[in-house]
CSV table of C-alpha atoms and ligand atoms in Angstrom, one decimal:
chain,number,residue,atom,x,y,z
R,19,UNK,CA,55.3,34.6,195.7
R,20,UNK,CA,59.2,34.3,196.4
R,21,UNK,CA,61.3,31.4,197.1
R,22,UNK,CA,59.5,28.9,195.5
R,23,UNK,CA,60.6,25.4,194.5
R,24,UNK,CA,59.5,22.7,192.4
R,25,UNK,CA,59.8,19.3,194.2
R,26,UNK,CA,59.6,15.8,192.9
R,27,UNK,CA,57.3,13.0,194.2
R,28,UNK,CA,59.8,11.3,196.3
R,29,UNK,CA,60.5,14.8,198.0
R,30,UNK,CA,57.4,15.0,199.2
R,31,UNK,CA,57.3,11.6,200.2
R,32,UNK,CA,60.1,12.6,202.4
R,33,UNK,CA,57.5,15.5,203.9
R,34,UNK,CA,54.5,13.3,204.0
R,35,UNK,CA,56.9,10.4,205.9
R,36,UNK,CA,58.1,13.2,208.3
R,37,UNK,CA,54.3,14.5,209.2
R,38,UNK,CA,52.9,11.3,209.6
R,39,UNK,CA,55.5,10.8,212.2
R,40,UNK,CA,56.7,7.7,210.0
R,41,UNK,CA,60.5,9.7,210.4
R,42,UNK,CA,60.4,10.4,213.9
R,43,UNK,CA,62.6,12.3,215.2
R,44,UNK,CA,62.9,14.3,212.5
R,45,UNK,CA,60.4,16.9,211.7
R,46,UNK,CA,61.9,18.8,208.8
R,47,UNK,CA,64.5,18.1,206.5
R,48,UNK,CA,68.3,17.8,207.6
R,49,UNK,CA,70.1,21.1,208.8
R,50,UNK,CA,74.1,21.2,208.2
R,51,UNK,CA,74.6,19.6,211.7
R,52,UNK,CA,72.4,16.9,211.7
R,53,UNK,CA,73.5,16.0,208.2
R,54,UNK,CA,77.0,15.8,209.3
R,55,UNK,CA,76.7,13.9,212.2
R,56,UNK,CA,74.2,11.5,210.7
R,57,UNK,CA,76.9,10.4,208.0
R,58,UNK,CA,79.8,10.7,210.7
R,59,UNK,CA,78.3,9.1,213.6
R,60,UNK,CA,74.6,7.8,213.0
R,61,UNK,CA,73.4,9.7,215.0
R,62,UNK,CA,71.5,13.2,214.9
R,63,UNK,CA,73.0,16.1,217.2
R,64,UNK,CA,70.8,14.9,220.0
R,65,UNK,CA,72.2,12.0,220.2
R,66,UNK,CA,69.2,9.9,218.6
R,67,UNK,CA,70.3,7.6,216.4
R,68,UNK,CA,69.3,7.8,212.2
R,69,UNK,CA,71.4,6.6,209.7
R,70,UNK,CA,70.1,8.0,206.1
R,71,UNK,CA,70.5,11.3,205.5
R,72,UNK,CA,67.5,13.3,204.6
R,73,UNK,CA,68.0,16.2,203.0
R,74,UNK,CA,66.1,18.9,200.7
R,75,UNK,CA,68.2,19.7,197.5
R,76,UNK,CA,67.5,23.4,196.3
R,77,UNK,CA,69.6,25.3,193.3
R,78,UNK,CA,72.7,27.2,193.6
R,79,UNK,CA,70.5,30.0,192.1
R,80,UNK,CA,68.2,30.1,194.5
R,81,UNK,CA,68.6,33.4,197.3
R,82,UNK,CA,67.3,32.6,200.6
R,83,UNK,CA,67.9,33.5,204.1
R,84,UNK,CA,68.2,31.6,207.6
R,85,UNK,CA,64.6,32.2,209.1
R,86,UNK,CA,62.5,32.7,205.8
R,87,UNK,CA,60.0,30.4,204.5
R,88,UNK,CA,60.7,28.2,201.2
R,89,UNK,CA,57.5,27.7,199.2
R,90,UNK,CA,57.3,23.7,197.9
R,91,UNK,CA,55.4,23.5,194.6
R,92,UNK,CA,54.1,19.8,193.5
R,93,UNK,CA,53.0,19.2,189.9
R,94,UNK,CA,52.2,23.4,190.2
R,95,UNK,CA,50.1,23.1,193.7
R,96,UNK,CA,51.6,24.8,197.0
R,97,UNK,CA,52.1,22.0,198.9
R,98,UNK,CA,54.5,22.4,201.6
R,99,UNK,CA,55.9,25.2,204.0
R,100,UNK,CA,59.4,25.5,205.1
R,101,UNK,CA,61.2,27.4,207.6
R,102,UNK,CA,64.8,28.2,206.2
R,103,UNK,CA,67.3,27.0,209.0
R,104,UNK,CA,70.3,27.1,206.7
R,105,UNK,CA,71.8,25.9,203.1
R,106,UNK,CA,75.1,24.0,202.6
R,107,UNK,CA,76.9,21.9,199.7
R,108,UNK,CA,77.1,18.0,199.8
R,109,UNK,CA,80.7,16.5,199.0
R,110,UNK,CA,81.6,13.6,197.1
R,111,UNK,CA,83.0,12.4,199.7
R,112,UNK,CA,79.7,13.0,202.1
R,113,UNK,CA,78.2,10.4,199.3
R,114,UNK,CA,80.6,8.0,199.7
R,115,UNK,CA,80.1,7.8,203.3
R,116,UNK,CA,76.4,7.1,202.7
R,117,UNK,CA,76.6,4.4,200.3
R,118,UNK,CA,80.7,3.4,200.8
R,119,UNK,CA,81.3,4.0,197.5
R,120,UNK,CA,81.1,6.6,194.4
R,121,UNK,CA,80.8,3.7,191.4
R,122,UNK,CA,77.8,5.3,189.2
R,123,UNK,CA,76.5,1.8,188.9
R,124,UNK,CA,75.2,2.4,192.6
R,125,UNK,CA,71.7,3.2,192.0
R,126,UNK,CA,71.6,5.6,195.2
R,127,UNK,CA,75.1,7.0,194.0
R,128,UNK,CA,73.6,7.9,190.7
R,129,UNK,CA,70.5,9.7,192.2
R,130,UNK,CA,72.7,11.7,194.8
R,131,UNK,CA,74.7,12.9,192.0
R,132,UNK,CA,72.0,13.9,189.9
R,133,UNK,CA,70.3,15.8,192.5
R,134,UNK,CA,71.9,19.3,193.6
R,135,UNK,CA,74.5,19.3,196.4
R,136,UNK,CA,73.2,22.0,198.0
R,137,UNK,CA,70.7,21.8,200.2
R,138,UNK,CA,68.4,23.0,202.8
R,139,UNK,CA,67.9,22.3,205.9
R,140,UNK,CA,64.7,23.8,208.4
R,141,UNK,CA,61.1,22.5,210.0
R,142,UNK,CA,58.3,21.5,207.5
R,143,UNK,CA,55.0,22.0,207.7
R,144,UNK,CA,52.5,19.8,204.7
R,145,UNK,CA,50.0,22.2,203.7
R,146,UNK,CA,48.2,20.1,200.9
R,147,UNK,CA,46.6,17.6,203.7
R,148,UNK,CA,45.1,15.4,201.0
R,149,UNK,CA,48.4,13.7,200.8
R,150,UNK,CA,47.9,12.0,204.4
R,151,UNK,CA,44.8,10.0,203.7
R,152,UNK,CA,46.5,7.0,202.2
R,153,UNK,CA,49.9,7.2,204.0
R,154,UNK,CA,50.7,4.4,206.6
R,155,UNK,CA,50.9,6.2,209.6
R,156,UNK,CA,52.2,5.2,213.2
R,157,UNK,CA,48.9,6.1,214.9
R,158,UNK,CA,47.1,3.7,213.1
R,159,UNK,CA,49.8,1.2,213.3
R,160,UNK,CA,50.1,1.0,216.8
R,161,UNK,CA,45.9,1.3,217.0
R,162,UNK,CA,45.7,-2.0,215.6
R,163,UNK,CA,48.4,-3.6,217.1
R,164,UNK,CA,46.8,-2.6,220.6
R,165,UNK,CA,43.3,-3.8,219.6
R,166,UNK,CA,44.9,-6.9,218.3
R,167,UNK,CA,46.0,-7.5,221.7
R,168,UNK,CA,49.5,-7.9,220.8
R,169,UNK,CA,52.3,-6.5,222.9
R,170,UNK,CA,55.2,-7.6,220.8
R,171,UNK,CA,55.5,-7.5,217.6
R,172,UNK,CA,58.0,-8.0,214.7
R,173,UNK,CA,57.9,-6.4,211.3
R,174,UNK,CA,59.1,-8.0,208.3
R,175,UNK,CA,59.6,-6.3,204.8
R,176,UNK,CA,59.4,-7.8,201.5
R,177,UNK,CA,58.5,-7.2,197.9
R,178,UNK,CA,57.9,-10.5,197.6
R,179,UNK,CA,54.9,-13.4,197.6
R,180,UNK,CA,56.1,-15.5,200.6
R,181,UNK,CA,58.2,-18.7,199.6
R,182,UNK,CA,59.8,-21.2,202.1
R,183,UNK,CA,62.8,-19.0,203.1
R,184,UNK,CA,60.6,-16.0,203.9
R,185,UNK,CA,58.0,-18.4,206.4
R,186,UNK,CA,61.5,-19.9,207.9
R,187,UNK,CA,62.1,-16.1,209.0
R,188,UNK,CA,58.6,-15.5,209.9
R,189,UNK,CA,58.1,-18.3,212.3
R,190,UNK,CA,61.2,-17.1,214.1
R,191,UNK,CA,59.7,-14.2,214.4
R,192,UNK,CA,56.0,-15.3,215.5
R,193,UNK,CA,58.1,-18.0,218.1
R,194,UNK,CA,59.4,-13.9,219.9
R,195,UNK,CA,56.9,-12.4,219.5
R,196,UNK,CA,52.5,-11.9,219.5
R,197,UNK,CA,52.2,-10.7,216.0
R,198,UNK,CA,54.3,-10.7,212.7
R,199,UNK,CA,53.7,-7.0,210.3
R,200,UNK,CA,54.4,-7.4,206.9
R,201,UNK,CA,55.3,-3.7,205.7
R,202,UNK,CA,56.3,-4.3,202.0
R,203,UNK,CA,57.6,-1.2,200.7
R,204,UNK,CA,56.5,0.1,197.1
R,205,UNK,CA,57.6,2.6,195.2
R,206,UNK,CA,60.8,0.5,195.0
R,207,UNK,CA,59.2,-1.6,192.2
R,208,UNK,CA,60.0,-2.3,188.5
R,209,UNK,CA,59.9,-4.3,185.4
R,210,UNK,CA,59.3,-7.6,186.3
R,211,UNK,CA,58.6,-7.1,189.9
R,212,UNK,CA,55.7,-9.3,191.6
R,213,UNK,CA,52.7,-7.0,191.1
R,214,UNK,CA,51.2,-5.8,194.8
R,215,UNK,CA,48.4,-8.0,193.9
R,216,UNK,CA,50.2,-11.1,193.8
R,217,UNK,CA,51.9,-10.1,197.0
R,218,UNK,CA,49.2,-9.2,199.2
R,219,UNK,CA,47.1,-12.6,197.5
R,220,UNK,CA,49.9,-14.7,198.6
R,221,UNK,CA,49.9,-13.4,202.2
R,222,UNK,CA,46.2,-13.3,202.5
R,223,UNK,CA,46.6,-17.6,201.4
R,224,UNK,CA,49.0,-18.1,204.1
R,225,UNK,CA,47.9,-15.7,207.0
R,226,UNK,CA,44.3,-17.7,206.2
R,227,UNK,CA,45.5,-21.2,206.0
R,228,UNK,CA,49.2,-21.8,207.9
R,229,UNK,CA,49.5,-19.1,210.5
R,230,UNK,CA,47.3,-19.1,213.9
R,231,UNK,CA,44.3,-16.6,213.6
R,232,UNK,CA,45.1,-12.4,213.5
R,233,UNK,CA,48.3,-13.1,214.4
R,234,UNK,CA,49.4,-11.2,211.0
R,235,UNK,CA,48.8,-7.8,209.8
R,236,UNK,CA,49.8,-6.6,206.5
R,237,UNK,CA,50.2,-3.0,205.2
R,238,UNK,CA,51.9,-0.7,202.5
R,239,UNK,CA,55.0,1.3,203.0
R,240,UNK,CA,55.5,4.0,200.5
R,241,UNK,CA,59.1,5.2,200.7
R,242,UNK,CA,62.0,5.9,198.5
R,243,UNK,CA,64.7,2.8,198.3
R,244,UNK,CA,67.9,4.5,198.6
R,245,UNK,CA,69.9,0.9,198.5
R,246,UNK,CA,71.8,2.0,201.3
R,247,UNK,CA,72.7,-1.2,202.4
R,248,UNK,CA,73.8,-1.3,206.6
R,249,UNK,CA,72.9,2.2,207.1
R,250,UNK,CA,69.2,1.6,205.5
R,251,UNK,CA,68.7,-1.8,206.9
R,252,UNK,CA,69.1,0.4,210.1
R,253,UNK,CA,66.8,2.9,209.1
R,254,UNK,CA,64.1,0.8,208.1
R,255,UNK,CA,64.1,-0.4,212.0
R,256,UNK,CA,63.7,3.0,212.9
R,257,UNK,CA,60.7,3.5,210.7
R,258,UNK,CA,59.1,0.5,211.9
R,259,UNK,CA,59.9,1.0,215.4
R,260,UNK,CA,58.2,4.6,214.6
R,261,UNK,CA,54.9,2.4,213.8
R,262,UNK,CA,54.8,0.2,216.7
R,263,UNK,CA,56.8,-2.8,216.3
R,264,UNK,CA,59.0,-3.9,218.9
R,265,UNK,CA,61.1,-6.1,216.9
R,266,UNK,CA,62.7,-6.1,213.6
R,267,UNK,CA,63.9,-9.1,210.9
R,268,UNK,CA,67.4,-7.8,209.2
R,269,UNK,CA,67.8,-10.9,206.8
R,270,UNK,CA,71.1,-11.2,204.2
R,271,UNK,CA,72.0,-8.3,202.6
R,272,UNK,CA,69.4,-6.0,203.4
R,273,UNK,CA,69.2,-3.4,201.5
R,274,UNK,CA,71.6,-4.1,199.0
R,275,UNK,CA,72.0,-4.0,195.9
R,276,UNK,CA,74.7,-4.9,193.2
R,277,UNK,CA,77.1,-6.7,195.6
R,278,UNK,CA,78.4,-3.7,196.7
R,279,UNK,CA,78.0,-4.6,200.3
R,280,UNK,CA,78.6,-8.0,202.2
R,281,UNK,CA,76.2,-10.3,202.4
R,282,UNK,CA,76.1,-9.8,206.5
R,283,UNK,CA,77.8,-5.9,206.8
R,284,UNK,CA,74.0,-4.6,207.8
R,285,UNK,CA,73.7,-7.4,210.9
R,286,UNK,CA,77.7,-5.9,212.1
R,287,UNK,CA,76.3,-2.1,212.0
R,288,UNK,CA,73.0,-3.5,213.8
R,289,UNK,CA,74.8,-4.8,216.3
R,290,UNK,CA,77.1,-2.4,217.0
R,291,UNK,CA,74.9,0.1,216.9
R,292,UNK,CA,72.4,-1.5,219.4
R,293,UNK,CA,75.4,-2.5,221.8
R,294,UNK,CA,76.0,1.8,221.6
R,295,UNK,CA,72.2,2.6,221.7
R,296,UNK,CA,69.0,1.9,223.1
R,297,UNK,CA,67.2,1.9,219.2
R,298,UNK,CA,63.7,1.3,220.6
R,299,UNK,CA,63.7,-1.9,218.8
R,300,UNK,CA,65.3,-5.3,218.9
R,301,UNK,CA,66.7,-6.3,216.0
R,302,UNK,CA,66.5,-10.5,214.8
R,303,UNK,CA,69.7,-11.0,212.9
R,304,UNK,CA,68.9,-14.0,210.9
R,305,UNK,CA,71.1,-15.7,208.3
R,306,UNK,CA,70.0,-16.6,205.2
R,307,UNK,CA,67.7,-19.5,204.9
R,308,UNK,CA,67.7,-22.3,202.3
R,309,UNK,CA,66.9,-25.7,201.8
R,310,UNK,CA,69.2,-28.7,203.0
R,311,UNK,CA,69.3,-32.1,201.2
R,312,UNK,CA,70.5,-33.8,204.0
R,313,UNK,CA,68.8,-32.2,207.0
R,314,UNK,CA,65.4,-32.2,204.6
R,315,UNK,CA,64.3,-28.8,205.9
R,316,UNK,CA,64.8,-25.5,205.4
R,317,UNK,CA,67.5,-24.5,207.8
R,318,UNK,CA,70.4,-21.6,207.8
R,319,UNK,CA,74.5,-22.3,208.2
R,320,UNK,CA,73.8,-20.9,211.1
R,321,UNK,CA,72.1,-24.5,212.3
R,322,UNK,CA,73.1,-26.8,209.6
R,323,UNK,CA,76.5,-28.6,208.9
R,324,UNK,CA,76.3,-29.9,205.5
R,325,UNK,CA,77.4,-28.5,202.3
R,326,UNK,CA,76.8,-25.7,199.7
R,327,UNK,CA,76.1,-29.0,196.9
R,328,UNK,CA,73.0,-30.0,199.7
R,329,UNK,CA,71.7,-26.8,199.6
R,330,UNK,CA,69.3,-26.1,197.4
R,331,UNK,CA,69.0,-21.9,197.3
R,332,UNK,CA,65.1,-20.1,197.8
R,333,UNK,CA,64.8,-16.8,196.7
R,334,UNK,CA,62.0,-14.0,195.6
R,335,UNK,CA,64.4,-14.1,192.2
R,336,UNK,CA,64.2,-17.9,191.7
R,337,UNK,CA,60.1,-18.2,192.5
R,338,UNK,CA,59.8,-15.2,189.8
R,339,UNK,CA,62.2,-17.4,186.8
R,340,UNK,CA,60.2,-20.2,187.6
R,341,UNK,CA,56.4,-18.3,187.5
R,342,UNK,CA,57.4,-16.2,184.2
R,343,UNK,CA,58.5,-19.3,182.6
R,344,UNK,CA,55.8,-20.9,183.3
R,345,UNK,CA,57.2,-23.3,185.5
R,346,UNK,CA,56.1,-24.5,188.7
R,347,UNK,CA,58.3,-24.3,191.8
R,348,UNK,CA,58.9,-27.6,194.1
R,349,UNK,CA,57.1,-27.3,196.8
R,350,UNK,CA,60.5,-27.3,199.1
R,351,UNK,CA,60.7,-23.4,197.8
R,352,UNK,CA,57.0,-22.2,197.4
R,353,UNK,CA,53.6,-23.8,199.1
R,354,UNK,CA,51.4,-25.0,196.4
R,355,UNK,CA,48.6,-23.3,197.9
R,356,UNK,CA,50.2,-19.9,197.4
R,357,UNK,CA,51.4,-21.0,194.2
R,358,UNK,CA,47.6,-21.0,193.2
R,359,UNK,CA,46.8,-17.7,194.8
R,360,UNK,CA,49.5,-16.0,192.7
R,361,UNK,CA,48.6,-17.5,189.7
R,362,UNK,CA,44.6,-16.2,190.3
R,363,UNK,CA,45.6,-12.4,190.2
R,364,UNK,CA,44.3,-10.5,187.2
R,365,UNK,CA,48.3,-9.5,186.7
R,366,UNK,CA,51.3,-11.2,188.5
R,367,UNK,CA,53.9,-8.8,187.3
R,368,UNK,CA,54.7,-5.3,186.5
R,369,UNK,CA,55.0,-4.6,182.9
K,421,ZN,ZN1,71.8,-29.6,206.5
């Protein structure tokens, strides 16, 4: 067989995301054009907006012409199709565009740069269908949504067991809309990380205990970080808007990573964008939450007066300090209740 490629496992993530719909519009992988105007304008050539590049990387070896088919190999099995629309080279300064900057301490810098800057653009087709079966996919999402009778609903993604900030955020969203969907994403984990166990058994506590009855769904979202900051704090709306919700939670620095972007730059690139476009979704811009000495709640600086020494700071970071040392949090940062469900999982970290 000619023209056949060996593809890593977040590559065909990329191709299982973009049959299940999860990418919509996209249904291959980014064609010169598209790629360009995604990292000019955030938009595709149709005008749609998407803000992360997604883009097949091929070597400079490799001979292929615009309408022939490019064989995708996994582990040595055939497992995608696609239809050559044309190749092109990434610049340095394309990367920089994606992640505003080049610093190699950028975790998506370095994987750019590792990866081939050429690429291939054309329509995909998954041939291995085995892959689908455990993939979140919109049909489904939306299915449940409709039978749960909700007509709004906001999604909210963590890696995280919920702590006090997280439910502040939440409730916002529950006071909008019918039904709150925790997507956590995985694949994004390491060393260290809550496991998915402790996760999901901290949700399942509080969706049981605090919130009203099925007014919370929770499922998986297996997709590659690219710590994208503003442009992927966009993107993940897209995605979710792709699987049914009508609303979206962009908390403080979403995205992020390193302090390479400000703490609020992914709500300014919401907003503009969604003052440009109609995104499908609405996006809830909230600030971060904490808890205030003096107002005895947990409130943001968007609603409280007093100062940074009354605030005492809640974070999935602190809550995993406390648990590994094991410490137990104050109850202002982490429900006892939930404290006890994580601390019943078989294992409550990655190792
Ligand atoms: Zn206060």
């Amino acid at each position: 067989m000619n023209n056949v490629i060996e593809i890593d496992e977040e590559t065909l993530q990329d191709i299982v995301n973009i049959e299940t719909g999860l990418l919509s519009p996209l249904s291959g992988f980014m064609n010169q054009a598209d790629f360009k105007s995604v990292i000019e304008r955030y938009t595709l050539c149709d005008g749609q907006v998407f803000t992360i590049p997604v883009t097949l990387d091929i070597s400079e070896k490799l001979f292929v012409e615009k309408g022939e088919s490019l064989h995708l190999f996994f582990h040595e099995k055939h497992v995608a199709d696609m239809e050559v629309e044309d190749t092109y080279h990434i610049s340095d300064t394309d990367i920089e565009k994606i992640f505003c900057t080049l610093d190699m301490k950028h975790p998506g810098v370095r994987k750019e740069k590792n990866r081939s800057p050429r690429r291939a653009g054309g329509k995909i087709r998954l041939i291995d269908r085995s892959f689908l079966e455990d993939a979140l996919k919109p049909e489904a999402t939306r299915k449940v949504f409709t039978e749960k009778g909700w007509e709004t609903v906001v999604g909210f993604q963590t890696r995280n067991p919920i702590h006090k900030a997280h439910e502040h955020l939440q409730r916002i969203g529950l006071e909008v809309c019918d039904g709150l969907f925790i997507n956590p994403i995985t694949g994004w984990k390491k060393k260290g990380d809550f496991t998915q166990e402790a996760v999901m058994a901290a949700y399942q506590k509080m969706a049981a205990e605090f919130y009203p009855a099925d007014s919370v769904y929770i499922a998986e979202l297996k997709t590659q970080m690219r710590y994208a900051g503003p442009r992927e704090a966009v993107f993940h709306a897209i995605i979710r808007r792709n699987l049914g919700c009508t609303h979206f939670i962009i908390g403080r620095d979403h995205a992020g990573v390193g302090g390479f972007y400000g703490a609020y730059d992914a709500h300014e690139l919401a907003r503009k964008l969604s003052k440009q476009y109609d995104l499908g979704i609405s996006l809830l811009l909230l600030h971060e939450p904490y808890y205030c000495k003096k107002c005895s709640m947990v409130v943001s600086e968007k609603n409280c007066s007093h100062y940074e020494t009354d605030r005492i700071e809640i974070s999935g970071t602190i809550i995993r300090k406390y648990i590994s040392e094991k410490g137990i949090p104050d109850e202002i940062m982490l429900r006892r209740e939930i404290f006890d469900a994580i601390l019943g999982c078989k294992k409550i970290f990655i190792e």
